[in-house]
Short mmCIF file of C-alpha atoms in Angstrom, two decimals:
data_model
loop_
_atom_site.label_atom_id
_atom_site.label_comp_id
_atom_site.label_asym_id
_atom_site.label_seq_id
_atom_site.Cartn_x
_atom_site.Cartn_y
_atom_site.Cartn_z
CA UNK A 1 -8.97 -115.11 -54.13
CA UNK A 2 -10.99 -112.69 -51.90
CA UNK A 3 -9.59 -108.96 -51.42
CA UNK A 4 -9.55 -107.26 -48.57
CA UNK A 5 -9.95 -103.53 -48.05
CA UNK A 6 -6.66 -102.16 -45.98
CA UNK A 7 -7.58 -99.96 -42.67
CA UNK A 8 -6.62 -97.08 -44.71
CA UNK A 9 -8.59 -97.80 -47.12
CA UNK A 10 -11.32 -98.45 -45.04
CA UNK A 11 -10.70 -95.12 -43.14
CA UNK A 12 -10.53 -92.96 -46.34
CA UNK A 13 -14.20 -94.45 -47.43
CA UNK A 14 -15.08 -93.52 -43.71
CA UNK A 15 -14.43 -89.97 -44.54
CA UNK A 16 -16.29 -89.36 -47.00
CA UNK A 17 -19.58 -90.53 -44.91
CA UNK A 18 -21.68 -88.42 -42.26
CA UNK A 19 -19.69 -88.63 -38.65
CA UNK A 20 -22.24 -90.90 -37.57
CA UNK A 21 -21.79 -93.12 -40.23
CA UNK A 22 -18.31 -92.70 -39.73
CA UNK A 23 -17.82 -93.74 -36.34
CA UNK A 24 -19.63 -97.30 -36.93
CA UNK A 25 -17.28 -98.17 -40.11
CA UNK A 26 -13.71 -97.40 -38.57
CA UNK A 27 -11.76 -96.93 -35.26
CA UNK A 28 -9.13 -94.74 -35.86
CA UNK A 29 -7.43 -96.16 -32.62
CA UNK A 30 -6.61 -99.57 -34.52
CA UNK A 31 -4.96 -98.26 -37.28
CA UNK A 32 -0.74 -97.82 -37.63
CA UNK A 33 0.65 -94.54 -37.33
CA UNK A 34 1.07 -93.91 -41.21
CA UNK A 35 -2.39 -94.99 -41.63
CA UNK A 36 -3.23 -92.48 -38.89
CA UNK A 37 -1.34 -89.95 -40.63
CA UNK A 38 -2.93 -90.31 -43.84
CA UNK A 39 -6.41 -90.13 -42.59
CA UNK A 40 -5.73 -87.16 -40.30
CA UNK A 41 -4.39 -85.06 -43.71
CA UNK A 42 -7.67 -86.25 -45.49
CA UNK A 43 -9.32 -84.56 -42.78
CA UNK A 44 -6.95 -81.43 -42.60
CA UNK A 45 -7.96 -80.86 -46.07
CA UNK A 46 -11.28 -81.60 -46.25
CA UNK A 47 -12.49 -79.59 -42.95
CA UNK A 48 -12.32 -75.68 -42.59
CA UNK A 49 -9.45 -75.11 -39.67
CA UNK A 50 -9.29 -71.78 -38.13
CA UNK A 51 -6.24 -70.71 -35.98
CA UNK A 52 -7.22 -68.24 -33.59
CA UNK A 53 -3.72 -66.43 -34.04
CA UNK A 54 -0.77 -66.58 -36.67
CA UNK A 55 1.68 -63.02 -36.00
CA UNK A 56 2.58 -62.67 -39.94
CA UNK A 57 1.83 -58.97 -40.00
CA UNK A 58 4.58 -58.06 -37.47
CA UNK A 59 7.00 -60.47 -38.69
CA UNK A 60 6.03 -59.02 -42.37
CA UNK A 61 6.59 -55.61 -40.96
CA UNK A 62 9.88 -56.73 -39.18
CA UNK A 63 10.97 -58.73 -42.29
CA UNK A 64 10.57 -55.61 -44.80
CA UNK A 65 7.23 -56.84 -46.88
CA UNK A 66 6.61 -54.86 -50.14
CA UNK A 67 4.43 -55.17 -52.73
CA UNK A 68 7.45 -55.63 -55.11
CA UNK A 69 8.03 -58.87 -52.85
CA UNK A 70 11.90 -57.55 -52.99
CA UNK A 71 12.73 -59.44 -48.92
CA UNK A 72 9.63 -61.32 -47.67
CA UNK A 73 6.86 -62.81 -49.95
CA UNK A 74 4.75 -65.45 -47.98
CA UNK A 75 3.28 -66.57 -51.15
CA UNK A 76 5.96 -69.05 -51.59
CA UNK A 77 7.92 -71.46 -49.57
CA UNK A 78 9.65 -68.94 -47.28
CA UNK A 79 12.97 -69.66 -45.24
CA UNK A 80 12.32 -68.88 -41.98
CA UNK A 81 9.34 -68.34 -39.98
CA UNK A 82 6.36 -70.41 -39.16
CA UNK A 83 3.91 -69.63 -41.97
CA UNK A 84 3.95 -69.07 -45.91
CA UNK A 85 1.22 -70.25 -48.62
CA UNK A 86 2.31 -73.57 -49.83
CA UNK A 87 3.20 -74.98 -46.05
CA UNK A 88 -0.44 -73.41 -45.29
CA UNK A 89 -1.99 -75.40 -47.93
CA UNK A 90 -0.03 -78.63 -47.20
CA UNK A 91 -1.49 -78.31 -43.37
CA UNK A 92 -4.84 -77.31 -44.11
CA UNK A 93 -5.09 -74.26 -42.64
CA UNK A 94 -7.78 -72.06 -44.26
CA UNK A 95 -8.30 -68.89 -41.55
CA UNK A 96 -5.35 -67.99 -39.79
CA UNK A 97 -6.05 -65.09 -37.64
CA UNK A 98 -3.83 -62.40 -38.63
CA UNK A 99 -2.17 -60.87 -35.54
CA UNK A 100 -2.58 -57.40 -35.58
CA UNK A 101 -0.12 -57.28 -32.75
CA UNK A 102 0.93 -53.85 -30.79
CA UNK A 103 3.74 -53.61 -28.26
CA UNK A 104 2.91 -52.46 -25.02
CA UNK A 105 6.31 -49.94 -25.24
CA UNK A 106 4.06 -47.59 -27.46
CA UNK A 107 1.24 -47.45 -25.17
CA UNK A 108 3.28 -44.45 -23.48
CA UNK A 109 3.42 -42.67 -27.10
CA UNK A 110 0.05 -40.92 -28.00
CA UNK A 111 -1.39 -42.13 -31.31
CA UNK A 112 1.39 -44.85 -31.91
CA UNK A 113 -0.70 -48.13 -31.50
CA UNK A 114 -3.42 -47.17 -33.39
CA UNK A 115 -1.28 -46.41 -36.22
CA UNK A 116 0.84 -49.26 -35.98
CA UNK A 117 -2.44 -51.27 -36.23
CA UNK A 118 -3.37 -49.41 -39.02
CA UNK A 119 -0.04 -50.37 -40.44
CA UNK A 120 -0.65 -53.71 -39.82
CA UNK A 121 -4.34 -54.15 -41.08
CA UNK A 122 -2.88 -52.58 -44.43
CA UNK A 123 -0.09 -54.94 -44.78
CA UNK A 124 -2.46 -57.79 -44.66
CA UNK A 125 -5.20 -55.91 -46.76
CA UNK A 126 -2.19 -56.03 -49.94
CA UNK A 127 -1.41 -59.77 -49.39
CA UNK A 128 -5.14 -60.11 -50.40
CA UNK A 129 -4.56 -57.64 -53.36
CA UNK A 130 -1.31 -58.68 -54.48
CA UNK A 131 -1.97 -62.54 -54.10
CA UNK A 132 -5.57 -62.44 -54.60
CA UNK A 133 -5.19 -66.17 -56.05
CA UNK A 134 -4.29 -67.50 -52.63
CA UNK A 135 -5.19 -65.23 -49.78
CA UNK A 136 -8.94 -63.06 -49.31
CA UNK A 137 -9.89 -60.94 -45.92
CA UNK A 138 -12.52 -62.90 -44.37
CA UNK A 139 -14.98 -60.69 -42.12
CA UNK A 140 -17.23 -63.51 -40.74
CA UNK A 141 -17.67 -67.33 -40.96
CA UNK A 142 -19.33 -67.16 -43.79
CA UNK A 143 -16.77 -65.06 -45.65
CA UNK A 144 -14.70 -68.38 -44.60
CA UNK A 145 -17.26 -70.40 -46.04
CA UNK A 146 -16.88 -68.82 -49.23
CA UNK A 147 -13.34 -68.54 -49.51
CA UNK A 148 -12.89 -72.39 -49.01
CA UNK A 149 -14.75 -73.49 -51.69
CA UNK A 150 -12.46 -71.44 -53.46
CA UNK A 151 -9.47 -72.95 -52.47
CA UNK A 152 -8.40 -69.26 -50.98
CA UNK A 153 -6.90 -68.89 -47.65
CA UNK A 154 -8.95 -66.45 -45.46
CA UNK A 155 -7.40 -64.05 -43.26
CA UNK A 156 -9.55 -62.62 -40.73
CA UNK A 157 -7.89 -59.98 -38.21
CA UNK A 158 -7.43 -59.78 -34.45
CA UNK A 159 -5.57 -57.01 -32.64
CA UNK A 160 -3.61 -58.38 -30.20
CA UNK A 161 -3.39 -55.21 -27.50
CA UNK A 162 -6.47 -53.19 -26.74
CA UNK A 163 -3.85 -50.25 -26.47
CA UNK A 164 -4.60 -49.79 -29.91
CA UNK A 165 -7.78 -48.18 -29.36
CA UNK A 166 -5.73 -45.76 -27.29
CA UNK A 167 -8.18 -43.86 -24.75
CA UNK A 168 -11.35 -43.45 -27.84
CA UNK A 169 -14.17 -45.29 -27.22
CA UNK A 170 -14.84 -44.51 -30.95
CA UNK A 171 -12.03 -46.30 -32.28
CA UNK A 172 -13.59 -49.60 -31.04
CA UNK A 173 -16.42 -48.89 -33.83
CA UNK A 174 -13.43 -47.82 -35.92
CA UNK A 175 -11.51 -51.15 -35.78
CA UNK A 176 -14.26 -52.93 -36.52
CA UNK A 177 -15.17 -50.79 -39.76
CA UNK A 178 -11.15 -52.02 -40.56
CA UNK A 179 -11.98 -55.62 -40.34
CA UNK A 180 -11.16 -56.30 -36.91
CA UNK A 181 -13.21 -58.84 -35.01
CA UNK A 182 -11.50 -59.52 -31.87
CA UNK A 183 -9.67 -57.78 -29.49
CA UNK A 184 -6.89 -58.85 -27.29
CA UNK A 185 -7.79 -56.60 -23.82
CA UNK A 186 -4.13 -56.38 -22.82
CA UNK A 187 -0.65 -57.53 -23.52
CA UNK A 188 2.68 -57.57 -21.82
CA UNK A 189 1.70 -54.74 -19.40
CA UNK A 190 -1.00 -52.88 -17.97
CA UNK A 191 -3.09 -50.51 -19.98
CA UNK A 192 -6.12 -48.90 -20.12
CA UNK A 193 -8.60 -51.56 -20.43
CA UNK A 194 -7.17 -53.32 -17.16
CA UNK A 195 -4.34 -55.40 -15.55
CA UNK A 196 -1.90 -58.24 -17.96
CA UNK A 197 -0.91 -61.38 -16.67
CA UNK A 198 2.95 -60.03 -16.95
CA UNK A 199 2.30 -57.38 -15.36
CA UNK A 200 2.42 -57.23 -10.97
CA UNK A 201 1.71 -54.06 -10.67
CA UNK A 202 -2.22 -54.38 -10.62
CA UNK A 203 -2.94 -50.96 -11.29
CA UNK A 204 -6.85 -51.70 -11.95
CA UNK A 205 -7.42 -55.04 -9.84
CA UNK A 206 -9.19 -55.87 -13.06
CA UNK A 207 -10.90 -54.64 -15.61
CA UNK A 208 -10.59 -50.75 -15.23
CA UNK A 209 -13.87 -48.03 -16.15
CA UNK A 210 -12.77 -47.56 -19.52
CA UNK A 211 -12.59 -51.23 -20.17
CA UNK A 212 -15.51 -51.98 -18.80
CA UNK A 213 -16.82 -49.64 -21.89
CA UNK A 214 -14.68 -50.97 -24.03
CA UNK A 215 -16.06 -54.66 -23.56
CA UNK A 216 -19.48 -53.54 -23.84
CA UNK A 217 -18.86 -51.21 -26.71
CA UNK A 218 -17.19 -55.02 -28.54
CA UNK A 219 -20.32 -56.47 -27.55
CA UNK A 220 -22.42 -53.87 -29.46
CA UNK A 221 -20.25 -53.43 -32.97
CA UNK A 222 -19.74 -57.67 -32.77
CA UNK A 223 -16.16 -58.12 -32.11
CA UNK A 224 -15.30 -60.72 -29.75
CA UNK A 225 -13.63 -60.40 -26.84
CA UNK A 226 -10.50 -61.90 -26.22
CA UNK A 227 -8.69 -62.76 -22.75
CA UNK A 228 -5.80 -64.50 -23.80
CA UNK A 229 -2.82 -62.16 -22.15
CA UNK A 230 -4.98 -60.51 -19.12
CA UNK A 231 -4.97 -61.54 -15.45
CA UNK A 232 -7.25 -63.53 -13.77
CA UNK A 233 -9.06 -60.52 -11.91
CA UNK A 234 -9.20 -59.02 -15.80
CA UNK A 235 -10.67 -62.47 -17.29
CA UNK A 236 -13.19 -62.79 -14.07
CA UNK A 237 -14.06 -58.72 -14.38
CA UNK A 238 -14.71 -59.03 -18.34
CA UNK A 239 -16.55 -62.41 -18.01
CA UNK A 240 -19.31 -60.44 -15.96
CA UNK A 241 -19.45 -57.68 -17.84
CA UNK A 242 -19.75 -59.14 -21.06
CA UNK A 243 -23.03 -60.08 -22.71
CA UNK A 244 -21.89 -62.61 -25.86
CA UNK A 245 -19.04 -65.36 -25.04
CA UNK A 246 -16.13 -64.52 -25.29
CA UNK A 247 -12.30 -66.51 -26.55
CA UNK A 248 -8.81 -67.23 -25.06
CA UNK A 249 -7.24 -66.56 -28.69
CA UNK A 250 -4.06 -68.04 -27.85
CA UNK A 251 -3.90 -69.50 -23.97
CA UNK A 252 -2.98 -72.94 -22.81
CA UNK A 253 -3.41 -74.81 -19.53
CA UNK A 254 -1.97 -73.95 -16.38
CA UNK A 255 -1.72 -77.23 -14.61
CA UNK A 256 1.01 -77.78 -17.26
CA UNK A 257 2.79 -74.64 -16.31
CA UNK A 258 2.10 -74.27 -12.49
CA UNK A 259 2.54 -70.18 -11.52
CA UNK A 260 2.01 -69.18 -15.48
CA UNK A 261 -0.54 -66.73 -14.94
CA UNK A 262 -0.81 -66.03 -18.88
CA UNK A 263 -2.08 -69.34 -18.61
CA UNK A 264 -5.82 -70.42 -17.95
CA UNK A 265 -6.32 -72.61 -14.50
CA UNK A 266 -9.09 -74.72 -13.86
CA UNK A 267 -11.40 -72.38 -12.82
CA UNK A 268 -11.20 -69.55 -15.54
CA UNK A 269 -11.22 -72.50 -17.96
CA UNK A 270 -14.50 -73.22 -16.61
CA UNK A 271 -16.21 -69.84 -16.11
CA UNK A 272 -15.15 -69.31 -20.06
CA UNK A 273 -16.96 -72.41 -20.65
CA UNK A 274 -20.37 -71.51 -18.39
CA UNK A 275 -20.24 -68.21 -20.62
CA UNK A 276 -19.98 -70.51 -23.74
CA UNK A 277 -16.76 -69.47 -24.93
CA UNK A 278 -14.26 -71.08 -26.83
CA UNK A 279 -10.28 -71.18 -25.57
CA UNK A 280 -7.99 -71.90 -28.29
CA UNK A 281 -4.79 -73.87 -27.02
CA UNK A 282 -1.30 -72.11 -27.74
CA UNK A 283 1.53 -74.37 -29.08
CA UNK A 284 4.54 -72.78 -27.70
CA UNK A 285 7.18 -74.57 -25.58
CA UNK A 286 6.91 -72.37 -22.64
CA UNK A 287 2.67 -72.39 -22.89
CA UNK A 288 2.62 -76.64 -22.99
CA UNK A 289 5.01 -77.60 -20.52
CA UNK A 290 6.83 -76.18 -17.81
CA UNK A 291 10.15 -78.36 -18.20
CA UNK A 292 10.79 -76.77 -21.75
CA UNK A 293 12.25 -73.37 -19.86
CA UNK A 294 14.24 -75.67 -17.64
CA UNK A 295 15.20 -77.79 -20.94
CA UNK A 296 16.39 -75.38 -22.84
CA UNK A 297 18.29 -73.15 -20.09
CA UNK A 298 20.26 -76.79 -19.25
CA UNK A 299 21.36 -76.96 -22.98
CA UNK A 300 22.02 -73.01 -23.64
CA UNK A 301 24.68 -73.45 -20.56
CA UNK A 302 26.06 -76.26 -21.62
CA UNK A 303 26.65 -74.65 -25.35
CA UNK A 304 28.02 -71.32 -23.85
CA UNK A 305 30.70 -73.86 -21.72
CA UNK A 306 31.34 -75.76 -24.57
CA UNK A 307 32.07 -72.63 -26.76
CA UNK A 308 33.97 -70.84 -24.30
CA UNK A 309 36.35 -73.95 -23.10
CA UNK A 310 37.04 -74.62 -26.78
CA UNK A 311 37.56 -71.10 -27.57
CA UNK A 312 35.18 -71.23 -30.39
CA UNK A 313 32.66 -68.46 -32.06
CA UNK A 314 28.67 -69.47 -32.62
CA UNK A 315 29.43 -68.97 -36.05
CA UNK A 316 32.15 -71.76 -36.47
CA UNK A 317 30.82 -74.85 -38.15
CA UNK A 318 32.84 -76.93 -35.58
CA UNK A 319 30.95 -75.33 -32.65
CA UNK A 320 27.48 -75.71 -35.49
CA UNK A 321 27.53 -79.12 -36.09
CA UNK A 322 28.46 -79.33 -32.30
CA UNK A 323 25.27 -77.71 -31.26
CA UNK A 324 23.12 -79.31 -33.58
CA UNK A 325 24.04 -82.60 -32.36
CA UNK A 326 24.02 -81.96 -28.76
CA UNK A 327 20.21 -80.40 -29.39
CA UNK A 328 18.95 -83.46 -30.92
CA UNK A 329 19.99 -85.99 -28.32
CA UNK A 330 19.30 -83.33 -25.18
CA UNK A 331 15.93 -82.33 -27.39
CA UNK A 332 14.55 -80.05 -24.78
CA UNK A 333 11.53 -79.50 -26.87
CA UNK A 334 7.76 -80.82 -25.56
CA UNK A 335 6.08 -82.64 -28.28
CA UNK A 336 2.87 -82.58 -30.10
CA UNK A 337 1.76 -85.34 -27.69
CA UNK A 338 2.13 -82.75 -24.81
CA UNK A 339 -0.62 -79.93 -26.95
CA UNK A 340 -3.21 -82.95 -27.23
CA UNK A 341 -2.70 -83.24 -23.29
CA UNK A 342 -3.95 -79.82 -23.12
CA UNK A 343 -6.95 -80.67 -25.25
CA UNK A 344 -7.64 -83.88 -23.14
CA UNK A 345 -7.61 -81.58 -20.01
CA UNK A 346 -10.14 -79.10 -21.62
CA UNK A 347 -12.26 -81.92 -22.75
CA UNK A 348 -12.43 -83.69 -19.17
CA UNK A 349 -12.90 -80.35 -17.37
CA UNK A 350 -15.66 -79.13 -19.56
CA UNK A 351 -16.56 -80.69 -22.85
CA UNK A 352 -14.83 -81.16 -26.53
CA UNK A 353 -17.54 -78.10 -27.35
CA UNK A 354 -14.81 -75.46 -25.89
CA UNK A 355 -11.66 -76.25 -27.78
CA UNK A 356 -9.83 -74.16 -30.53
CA UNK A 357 -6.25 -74.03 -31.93
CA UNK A 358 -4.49 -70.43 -31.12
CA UNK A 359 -1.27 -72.26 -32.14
CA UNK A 360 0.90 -68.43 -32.03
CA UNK A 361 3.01 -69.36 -34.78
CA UNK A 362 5.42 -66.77 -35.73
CA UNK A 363 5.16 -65.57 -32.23
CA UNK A 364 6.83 -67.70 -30.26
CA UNK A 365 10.05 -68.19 -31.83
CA UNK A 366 11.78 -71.31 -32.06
CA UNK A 367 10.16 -72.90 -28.36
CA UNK A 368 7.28 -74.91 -31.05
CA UNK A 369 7.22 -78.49 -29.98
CA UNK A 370 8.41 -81.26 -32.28
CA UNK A 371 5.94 -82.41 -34.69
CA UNK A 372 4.76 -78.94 -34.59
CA UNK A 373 7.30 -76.50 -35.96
CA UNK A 374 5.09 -75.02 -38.65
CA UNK A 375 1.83 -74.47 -40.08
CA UNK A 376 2.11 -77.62 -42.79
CA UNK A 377 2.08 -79.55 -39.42
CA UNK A 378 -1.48 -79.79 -38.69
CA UNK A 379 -2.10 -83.26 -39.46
CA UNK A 380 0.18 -84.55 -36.72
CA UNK A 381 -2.08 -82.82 -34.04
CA UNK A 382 -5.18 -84.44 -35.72
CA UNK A 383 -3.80 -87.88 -35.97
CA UNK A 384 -2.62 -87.71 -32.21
CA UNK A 385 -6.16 -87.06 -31.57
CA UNK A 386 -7.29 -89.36 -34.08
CA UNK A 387 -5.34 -92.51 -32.09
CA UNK A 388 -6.96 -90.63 -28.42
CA UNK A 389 -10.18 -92.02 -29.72
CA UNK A 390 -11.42 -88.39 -30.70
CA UNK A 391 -14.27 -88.82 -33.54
CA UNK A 392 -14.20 -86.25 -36.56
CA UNK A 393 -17.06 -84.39 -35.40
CA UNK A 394 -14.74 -83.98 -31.92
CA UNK A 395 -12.28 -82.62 -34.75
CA UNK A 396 -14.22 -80.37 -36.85
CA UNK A 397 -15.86 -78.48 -33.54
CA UNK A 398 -12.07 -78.11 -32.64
CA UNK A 399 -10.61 -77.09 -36.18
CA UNK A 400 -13.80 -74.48 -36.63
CA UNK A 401 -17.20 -75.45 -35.42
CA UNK A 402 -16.59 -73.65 -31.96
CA UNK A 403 -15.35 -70.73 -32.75
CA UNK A 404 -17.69 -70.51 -35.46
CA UNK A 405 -20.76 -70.81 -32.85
CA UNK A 406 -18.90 -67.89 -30.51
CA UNK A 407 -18.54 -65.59 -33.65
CA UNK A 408 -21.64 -66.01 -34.54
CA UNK A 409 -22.74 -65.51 -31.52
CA UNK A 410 -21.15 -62.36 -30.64
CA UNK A 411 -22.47 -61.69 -34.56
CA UNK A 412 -26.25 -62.14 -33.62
CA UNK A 413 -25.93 -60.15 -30.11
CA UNK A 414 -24.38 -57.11 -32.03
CA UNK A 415 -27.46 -57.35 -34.70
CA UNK A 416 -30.13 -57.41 -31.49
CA UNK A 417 -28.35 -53.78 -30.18
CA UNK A 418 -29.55 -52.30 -33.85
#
């Protein structure tokens, strides 16, 4: 009797071959779900993925990390939260941008965001040191190369809030010498660099003076430039002033979320990709689909009612099991479907080429959509894609190849200023 190879089979041989190669022997599009699934972790594992930004350090620093691991050690299966090292490794995440994230309150305090970020950078600097098995600093692709083959976990650094280099030109230089490699222009409100997409009050129109040094000064020491968080007169100001592309670190698509300036709309999503940037889509509720605020308000006042007329407490495990039941049949959560929309958009508007994951776990609370609720969720996003009809080179230039070809590019500018 003659025996057949299974799809999955045939899919898992179809890995291991050159994309071209690949593309001939299988479509993905034909096989089950669980087939899908299986294939998509293959891939997970077997291709570098870079996030463009995981918030660990401030939910280290709120959590109470020590080196005695005595509250908070993300080296094993944590409760809570979005990221820890076994549900890394299970997803195939290997270079989660660490969030180097500073408030926009402690802009008005002098000297307070840079040391916060100095704060920060050492936190993650002892995960490396303590853990030195699982997690390494990664200063460049090719640090990310190297940790891979290892099996290690890179964790490259991003501030998230330009505030951080306070009003110092110098301390962009600085940053850099403490591992940074991109900067987040703004955050929640206006600062020095120029205006935030929160923010109305438009204090610069854009870009200000001092960021227009600050953008050149990123393009000289070879960090990249990120415009996730700024408004569209900031993204348009730093677009012209910059000489190496630049990245959306954590930004989704605003014809999902019509009036969600923090957002990128059609035409900034293009301009990033004329300047050969890379936008790397955000997996929070409120960033994927405007019904999720809507959703979730509709279910939080039905809760409250339900509480109050039966004269119950949040903590009673009658008004619990309650709530948990309600939630899952009124899910107001988007799904993992809704994120690959975003990447279909981005492809159709400008080309697979410009894609990244920014997903902003441990950042944007409990809004993630379902089938996406942590970082050992990867593989659902890539087998969505997989059953689009996206090939595994479309993957791989998402996972890393992109933003791979920006850093490097903002790399190889920096070296020609020397």
């Amino acid at each position: 009797m003659k025996k057949y190879l299974s799809a999955v089979m045939i899919a898992t041989l179809a890995i291991a071959c050159s994309p071209k190669e690949e593309e001939t022997t299988v479509d993905y599009t034909t096989l089950s779900d669980a087939e899908r699934l299986e294939v998509a972790k293959k891939i997970a594992h077997e291709t570098i993925m870079v996030d463009g930004h995981v918030d660990l350090p401030y939910r280290m620093k709120v959590g109470g990390f020590t080196i005695q691991r005595e509250i908070l050690d993300v080296s094993v299966r944590t409760d809570g939260g979005d990221f820890d090292f076994p549900r890394t490794k299970e997803g195939g995440l290997d270079a989660p941008f660490m969030s180097i994230y500073i408030p926009a309150g402690l802009q008005s305090i002098p000297g307070a965001s840079k040391a916060l970020a100095d704060s920060l950078i050492m936190m993650t600097e002892r995960l490396t040191t303590t853990f030195p098995d699982k997690f390494a600093m990664a200063y460049s692709p090719a640090d990310i190369e190297a940790n891979f083959e290892k099996g290690i976990i890179s964790l490259p650094l991003g501030m998230e809030n330009g505030s951080g280099l306070e009003d110092d030109i110098a301390n962009v230089e600085y940053f850099y010498k403490r591992g940074i490699r991109y900067i987040t222009l703004t955050h929640g409100t206006d600062n020095l660099i120029g205006d935030a997409s929160y923010d109305t009050t438009s204090t610069y129109g854009g870009l200000s003076e001092f960021g227009e040094q600050v953008v050149t000064e990123m393009n000289r020491v070879g960090i990249m430039v990120d415009l996730s968080h700024v408004s569209d007169n900031t993204f348009r100001d730093a677009l012209s002033v910059s000489k190496a592309p630049i990245i959306a670190s954590h930004s989704s698509v605003r014809k999902f979320t019509p009036g969600f300036e923090r957002n990128m709309s059609d035409e900034l999503i293009q301009a990033m990709a004329k300047n050969g940037g890379v936008m790397m889509i955000n997996f929070g509720g409120s960033f994927i689909d405007s019904a999720y605020a809507t959703g979730t308000a509709k279910v939080r006042e039905h809760l409250v009612n339900y509480m109050v007329e039966n004269n119950m407490s949040r903590t009673d495990s009658a008004f619990e099991a309650y709530a948990a039941e309600y939630v899952a049949s009124n899910n107001p959560f988007p799904t993992v479907q809704r994120v690959a929309d975003h990447i279909d958009h981005v492809k159709d508007l400008v080309g697979v080429e410009y894609i990244g994951l920014g997903s902003d776990f441990d950042g944007v609370g409990d809004s993630l959509p379902t089938g996406l609720k942590d970082v050992s969720m990867y593989p659902n996003l890539i087998a969505e894609l997989l059953k689009r009809g996206y090939t595994r080179e479309e993957i791989e230039k998402i996972c890393y190849k992109n933003v791979f070809r920006v850093w490097k590019d903002v790399e190889d500018y920096a070296a020609s200023q020397k």
